[in-house]
Each structure stands twice: as C-alpha cells, then as structure tokens.
Short mmCIF file of C-alpha atoms in Angstrom, two decimals:
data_model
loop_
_atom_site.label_atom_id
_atom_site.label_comp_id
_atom_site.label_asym_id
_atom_site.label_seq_id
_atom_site.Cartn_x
_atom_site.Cartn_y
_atom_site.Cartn_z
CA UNK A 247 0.00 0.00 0.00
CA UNK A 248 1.45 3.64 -0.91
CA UNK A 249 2.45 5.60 1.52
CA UNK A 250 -0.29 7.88 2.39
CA UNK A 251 -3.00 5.97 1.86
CA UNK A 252 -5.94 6.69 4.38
CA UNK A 253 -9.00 3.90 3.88
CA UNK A 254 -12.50 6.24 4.90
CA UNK A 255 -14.61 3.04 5.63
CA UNK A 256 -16.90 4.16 8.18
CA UNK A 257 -18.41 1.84 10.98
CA UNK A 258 -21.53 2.81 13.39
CA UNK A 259 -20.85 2.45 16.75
CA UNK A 260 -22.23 0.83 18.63
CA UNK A 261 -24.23 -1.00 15.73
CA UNK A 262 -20.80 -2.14 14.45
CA UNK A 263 -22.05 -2.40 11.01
CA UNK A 264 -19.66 -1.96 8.06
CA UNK A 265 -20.74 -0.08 5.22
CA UNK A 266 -17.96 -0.94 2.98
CA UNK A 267 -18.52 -4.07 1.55
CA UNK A 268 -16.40 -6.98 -0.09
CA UNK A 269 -13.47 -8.42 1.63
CA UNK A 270 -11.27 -6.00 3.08
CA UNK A 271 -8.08 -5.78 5.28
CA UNK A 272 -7.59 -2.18 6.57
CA UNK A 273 -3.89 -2.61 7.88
CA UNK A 274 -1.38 0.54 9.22
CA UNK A 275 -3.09 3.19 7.36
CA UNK A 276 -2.22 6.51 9.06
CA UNK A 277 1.51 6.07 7.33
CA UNK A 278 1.21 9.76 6.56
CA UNK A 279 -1.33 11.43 8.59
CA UNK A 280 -2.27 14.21 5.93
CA UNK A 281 -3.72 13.05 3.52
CA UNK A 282 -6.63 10.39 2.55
CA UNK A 283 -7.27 8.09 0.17
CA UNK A 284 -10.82 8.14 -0.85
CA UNK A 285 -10.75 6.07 -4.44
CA UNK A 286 -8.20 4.10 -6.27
CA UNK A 287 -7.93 3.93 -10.22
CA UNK A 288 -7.97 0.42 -11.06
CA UNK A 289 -8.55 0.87 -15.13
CA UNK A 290 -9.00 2.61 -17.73
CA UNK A 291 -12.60 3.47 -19.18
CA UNK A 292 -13.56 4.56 -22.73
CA UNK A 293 -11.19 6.68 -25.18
CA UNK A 294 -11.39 9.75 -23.79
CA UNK A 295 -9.37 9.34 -20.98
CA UNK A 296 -11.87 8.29 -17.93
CA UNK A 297 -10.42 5.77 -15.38
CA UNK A 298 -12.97 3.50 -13.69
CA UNK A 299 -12.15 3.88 -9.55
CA UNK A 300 -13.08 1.85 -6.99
CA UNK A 301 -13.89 4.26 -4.26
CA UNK A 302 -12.85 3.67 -0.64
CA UNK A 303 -15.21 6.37 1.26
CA UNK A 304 -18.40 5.50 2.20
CA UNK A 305 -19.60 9.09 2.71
CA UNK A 306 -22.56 9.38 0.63
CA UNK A 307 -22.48 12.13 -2.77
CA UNK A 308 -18.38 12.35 -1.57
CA UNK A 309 -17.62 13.06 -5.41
CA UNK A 310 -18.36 16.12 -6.88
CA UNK A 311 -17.63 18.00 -10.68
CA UNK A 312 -15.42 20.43 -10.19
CA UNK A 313 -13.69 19.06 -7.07
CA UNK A 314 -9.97 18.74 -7.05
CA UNK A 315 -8.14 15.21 -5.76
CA UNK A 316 -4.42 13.94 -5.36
CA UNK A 317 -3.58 11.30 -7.47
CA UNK A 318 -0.72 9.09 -5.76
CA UNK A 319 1.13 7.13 -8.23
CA UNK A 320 1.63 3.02 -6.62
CA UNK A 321 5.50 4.69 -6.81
CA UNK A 322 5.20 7.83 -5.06
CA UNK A 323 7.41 10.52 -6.64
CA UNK A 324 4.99 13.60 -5.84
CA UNK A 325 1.16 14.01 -6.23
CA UNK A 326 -0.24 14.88 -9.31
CA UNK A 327 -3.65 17.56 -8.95
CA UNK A 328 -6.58 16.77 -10.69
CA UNK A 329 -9.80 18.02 -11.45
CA UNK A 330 -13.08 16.40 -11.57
CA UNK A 331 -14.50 17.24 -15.04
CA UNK A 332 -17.35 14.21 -15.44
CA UNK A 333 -18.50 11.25 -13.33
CA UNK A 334 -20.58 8.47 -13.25
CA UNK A 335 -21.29 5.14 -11.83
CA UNK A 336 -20.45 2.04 -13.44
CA UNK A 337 -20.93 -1.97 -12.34
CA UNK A 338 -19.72 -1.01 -9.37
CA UNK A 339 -17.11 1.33 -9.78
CA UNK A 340 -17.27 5.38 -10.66
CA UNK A 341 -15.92 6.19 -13.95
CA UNK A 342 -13.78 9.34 -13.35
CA UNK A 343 -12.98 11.76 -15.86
CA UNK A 344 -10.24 14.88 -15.06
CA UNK A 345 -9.70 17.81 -17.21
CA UNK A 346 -6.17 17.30 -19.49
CA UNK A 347 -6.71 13.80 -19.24
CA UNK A 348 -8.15 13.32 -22.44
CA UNK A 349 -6.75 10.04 -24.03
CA UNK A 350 -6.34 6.36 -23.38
CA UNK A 351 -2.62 6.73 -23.00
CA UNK A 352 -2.95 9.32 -20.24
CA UNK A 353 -5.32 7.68 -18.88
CA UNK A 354 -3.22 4.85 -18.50
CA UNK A 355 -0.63 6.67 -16.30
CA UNK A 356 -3.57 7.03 -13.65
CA UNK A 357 -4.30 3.35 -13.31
CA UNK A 358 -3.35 2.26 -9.17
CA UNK A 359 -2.95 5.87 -8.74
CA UNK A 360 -4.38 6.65 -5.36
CA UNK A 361 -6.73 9.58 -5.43
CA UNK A 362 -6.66 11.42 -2.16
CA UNK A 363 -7.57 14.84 -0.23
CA UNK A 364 -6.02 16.84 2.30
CA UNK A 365 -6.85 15.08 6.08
CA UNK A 366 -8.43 18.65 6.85
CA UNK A 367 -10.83 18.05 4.05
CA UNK A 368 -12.48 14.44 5.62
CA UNK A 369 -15.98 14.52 6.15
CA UNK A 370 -17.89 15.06 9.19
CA UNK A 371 -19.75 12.29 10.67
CA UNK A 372 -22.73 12.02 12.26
CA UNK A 373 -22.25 11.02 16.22
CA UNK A 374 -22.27 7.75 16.84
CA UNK A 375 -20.39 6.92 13.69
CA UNK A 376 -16.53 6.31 13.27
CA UNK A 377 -13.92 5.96 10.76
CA UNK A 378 -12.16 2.48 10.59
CA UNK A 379 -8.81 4.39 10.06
CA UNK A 380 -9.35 5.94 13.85
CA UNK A 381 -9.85 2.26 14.91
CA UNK A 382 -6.39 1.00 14.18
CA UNK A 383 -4.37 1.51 17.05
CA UNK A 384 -6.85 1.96 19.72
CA UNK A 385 -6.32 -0.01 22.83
CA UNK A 386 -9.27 -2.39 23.26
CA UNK A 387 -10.15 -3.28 27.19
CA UNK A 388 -12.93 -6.25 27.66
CA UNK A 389 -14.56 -5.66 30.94
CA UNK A 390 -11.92 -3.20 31.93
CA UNK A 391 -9.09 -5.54 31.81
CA UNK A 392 -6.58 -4.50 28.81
CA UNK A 393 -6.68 -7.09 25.63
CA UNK A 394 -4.25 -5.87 23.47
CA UNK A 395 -4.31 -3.04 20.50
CA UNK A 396 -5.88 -3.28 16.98
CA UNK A 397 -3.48 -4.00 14.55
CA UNK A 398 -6.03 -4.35 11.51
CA UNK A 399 -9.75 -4.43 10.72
CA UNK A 400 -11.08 -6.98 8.49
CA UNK A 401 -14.15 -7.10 6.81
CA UNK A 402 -16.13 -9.68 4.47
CA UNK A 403 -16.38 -12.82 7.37
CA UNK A 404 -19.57 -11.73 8.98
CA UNK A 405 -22.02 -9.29 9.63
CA UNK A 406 -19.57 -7.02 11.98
CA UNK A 407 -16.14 -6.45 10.80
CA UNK A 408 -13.21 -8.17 12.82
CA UNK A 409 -10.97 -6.55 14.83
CA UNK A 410 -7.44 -7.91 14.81
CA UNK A 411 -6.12 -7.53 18.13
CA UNK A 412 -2.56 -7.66 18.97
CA UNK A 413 -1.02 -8.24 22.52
CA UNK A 414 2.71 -7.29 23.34
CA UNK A 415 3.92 -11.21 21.95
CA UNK A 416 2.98 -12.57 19.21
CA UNK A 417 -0.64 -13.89 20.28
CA UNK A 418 -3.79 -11.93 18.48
CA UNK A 419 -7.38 -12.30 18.86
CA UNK A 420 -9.76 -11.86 16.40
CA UNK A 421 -12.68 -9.56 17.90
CA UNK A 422 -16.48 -8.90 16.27
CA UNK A 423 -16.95 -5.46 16.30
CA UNK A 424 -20.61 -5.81 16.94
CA UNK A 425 -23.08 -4.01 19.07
CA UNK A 426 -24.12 -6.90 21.57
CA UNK A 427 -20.45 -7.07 22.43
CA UNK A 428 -19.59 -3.11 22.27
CA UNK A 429 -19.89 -0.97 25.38
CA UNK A 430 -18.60 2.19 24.18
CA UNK A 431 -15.29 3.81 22.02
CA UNK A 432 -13.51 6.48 23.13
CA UNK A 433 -11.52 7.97 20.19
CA UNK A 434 -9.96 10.72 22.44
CA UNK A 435 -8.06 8.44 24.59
CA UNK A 436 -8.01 5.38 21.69
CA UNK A 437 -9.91 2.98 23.70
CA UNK A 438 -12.54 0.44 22.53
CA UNK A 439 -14.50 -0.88 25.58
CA UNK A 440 -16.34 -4.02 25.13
CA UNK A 441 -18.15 -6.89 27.24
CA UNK A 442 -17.06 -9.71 25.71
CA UNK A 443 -18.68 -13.32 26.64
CA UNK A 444 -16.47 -16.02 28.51
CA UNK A 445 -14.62 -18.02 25.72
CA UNK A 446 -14.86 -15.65 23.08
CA UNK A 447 -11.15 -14.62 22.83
CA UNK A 448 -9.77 -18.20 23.11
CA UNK A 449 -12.46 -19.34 20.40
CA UNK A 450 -10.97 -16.40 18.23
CA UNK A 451 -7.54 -16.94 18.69
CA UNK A 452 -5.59 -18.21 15.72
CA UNK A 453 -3.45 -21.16 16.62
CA UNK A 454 0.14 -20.58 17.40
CA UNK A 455 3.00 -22.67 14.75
CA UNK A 456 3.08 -25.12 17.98
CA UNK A 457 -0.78 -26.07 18.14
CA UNK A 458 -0.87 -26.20 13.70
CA UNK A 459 2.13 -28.58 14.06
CA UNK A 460 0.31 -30.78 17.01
CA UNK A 461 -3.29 -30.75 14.98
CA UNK A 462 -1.21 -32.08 11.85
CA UNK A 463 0.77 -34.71 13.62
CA UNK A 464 -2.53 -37.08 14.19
CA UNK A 465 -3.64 -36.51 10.51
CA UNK A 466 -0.12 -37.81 9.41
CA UNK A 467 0.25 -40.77 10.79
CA UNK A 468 -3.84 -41.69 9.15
CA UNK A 469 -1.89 -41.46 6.19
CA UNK A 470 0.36 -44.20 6.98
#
C-alpha cells in the first residue's frame, strides 16, 4: 500500500455495522497522517481518458464536478492535482474523468494511482459513527481488563467487521466489532470498551505454529 494511503470506511458504533462491503483488510493506514485516500484507479474506461475507480469512502455524494483530488502514483514521486471534469457510476465502480486527461494513453498513467484529499478536508460524521482508520491503534479493554491493541480491521467474514487484536507477543485475537459485544469507544483516549462473553477470545484466537504442528501430527500418521 502507498504511503499515504488513508481507507475512509466508516463503521456505526455501537451497531458495528460496516458499510464498505467486499473483503477488506484495513492494515497501518495513518503512514502519513495528511492526507486520505478516498478512491483508487484500477482501469481505464472509454477513449477519452476516464479511469474507472473503486472508491474507498463511504460518505454518501463524496464526489463532486469540479472538485480537485491527489492522485498518488503506486511509486510515489509527488502528487499529481486533478480536477473532476465528469462522473458516473459504473458496475460497481465510478468512472472518473479529469480535465487534461483526455486520451487512453494518459489515462493509462492514472491506473493504481491513489486519489486522495487533504486530512483537513475528511468529512464530518454524524455522532455515533466512526472511521475504521481511527480504529487502528486503539487499545481495546474487555470488561476493563486490557486485551491488546488493533493492529487491523477486516471485513467480508460476517455481519460485523473483525478486529485484529494484537497483545505485546505474538498472540492476536480476532474480535467482532458488533453491538451486543460493544460498550462504548472512546476515540480521544483510543480505547474500545467491550463486554465480551467467557470463551470468546480463546475461540478467536488463531493457533500458534506449535498447536498447527500438534493438529497435523494425528492426521499424518492416518496417512500411513
């Protein structure tokens, strides 16, 4: 991932519903905390220079004619201004089209360009709703007793996306960020409280190299 790149996905707190959907690993994105990523260029579109984007902000209308974005090249040497001169969905994706760009050829130097805005221009949300971005990093506490910090959010598995929480080692948990497990986050001192049931964090554990080499050692000697 670029440096610089800033994933918007927004979750509700506490209803811990993900708009973004798809599978999705939000990993370390604050690597440069001013700017934000809101689409990436993934192809080119038509013959007059429009890039199809897939677009990484949930915040509804975000894209605008006239509005100016960042285009990060996958090997950053500089950002690259750009103007919004058409748009328009398309299966999925928003077809983009920037004054000057006005062939196939430049359109080609956009593709896995990162198209981003200045961290002082992110949206407002409503209260009660965060960004996934302020997530990563937060200390998460079940109970009151400290569980580690969120390393990554993944989404796709389930109905609430998973938080990926890291303790000092090497051990992780793998956390639903869901409302009947959420008591409240605090994003001022980046803490996520939660009540989590008896069980749940050794359920959602991943199993250390030890435990995958003593579950294989049985199905080995089957084969015999």
């Amino acid at each position: 991932m670029p440096s610089g790149v800033l994933l918007t996905s927004i979750v509700r707190a506490p209803l811990g519903a993900a708009l973004r959907a798809g599978n999705r690993t939000i990993r370390d994105p604050e690597t440069n905390s001013d700017f934000i990523t809101l689409a990436r260029v993934v192809k080119t579109q038509g013959r007059r220079g429009e890039v199809a984007s897939e677009i990484l902000s949930d915040v509804p209308g975000r894209f605008s004619i006239g509005m100016r974005l960042l285009a990060l090249p996958r090997e950053p040497d500089g950002r690259r201004e750009l103007e919004v001169e058409e748009l328009w969905p398309h299966k999925g994706l928003l077809v983009l089209k920037f004054v000057g760009v006005d062939s196939i050829s430049d359109a080609e130097m956009l593709v896995g360009c990162e198209l981003q805005v200045p961290r002082g221009q992110r949206s407002e949300l409503e209260a009660g709703w965060n960004y996934v971005s302020d997530l990563v990093g937060c200390e998460v506490l079940d109970h009151g007793r400290e569980i580690g910090r969120i390393d990554e959010v993944q989404f796709g598995a389930g109905e609430a996306p998973l938080l990926i929480v890291r303790q000092a080692g090497a051990k992780q948990f793998e956390v639903p960020f869901a409302e009947a497990y959420l008591d409240r986050v605090d994003l001022e001192r980046k803490q996520v409280h939660m009540k989590l049931p008896d069980g749940l964090l050794e359920v959602n554990a991943p199993l250390t190299p030890e435990e995958k080499r003593e579950q294989a050692q049985p199905a080995r000697k089957k084969r015999r």
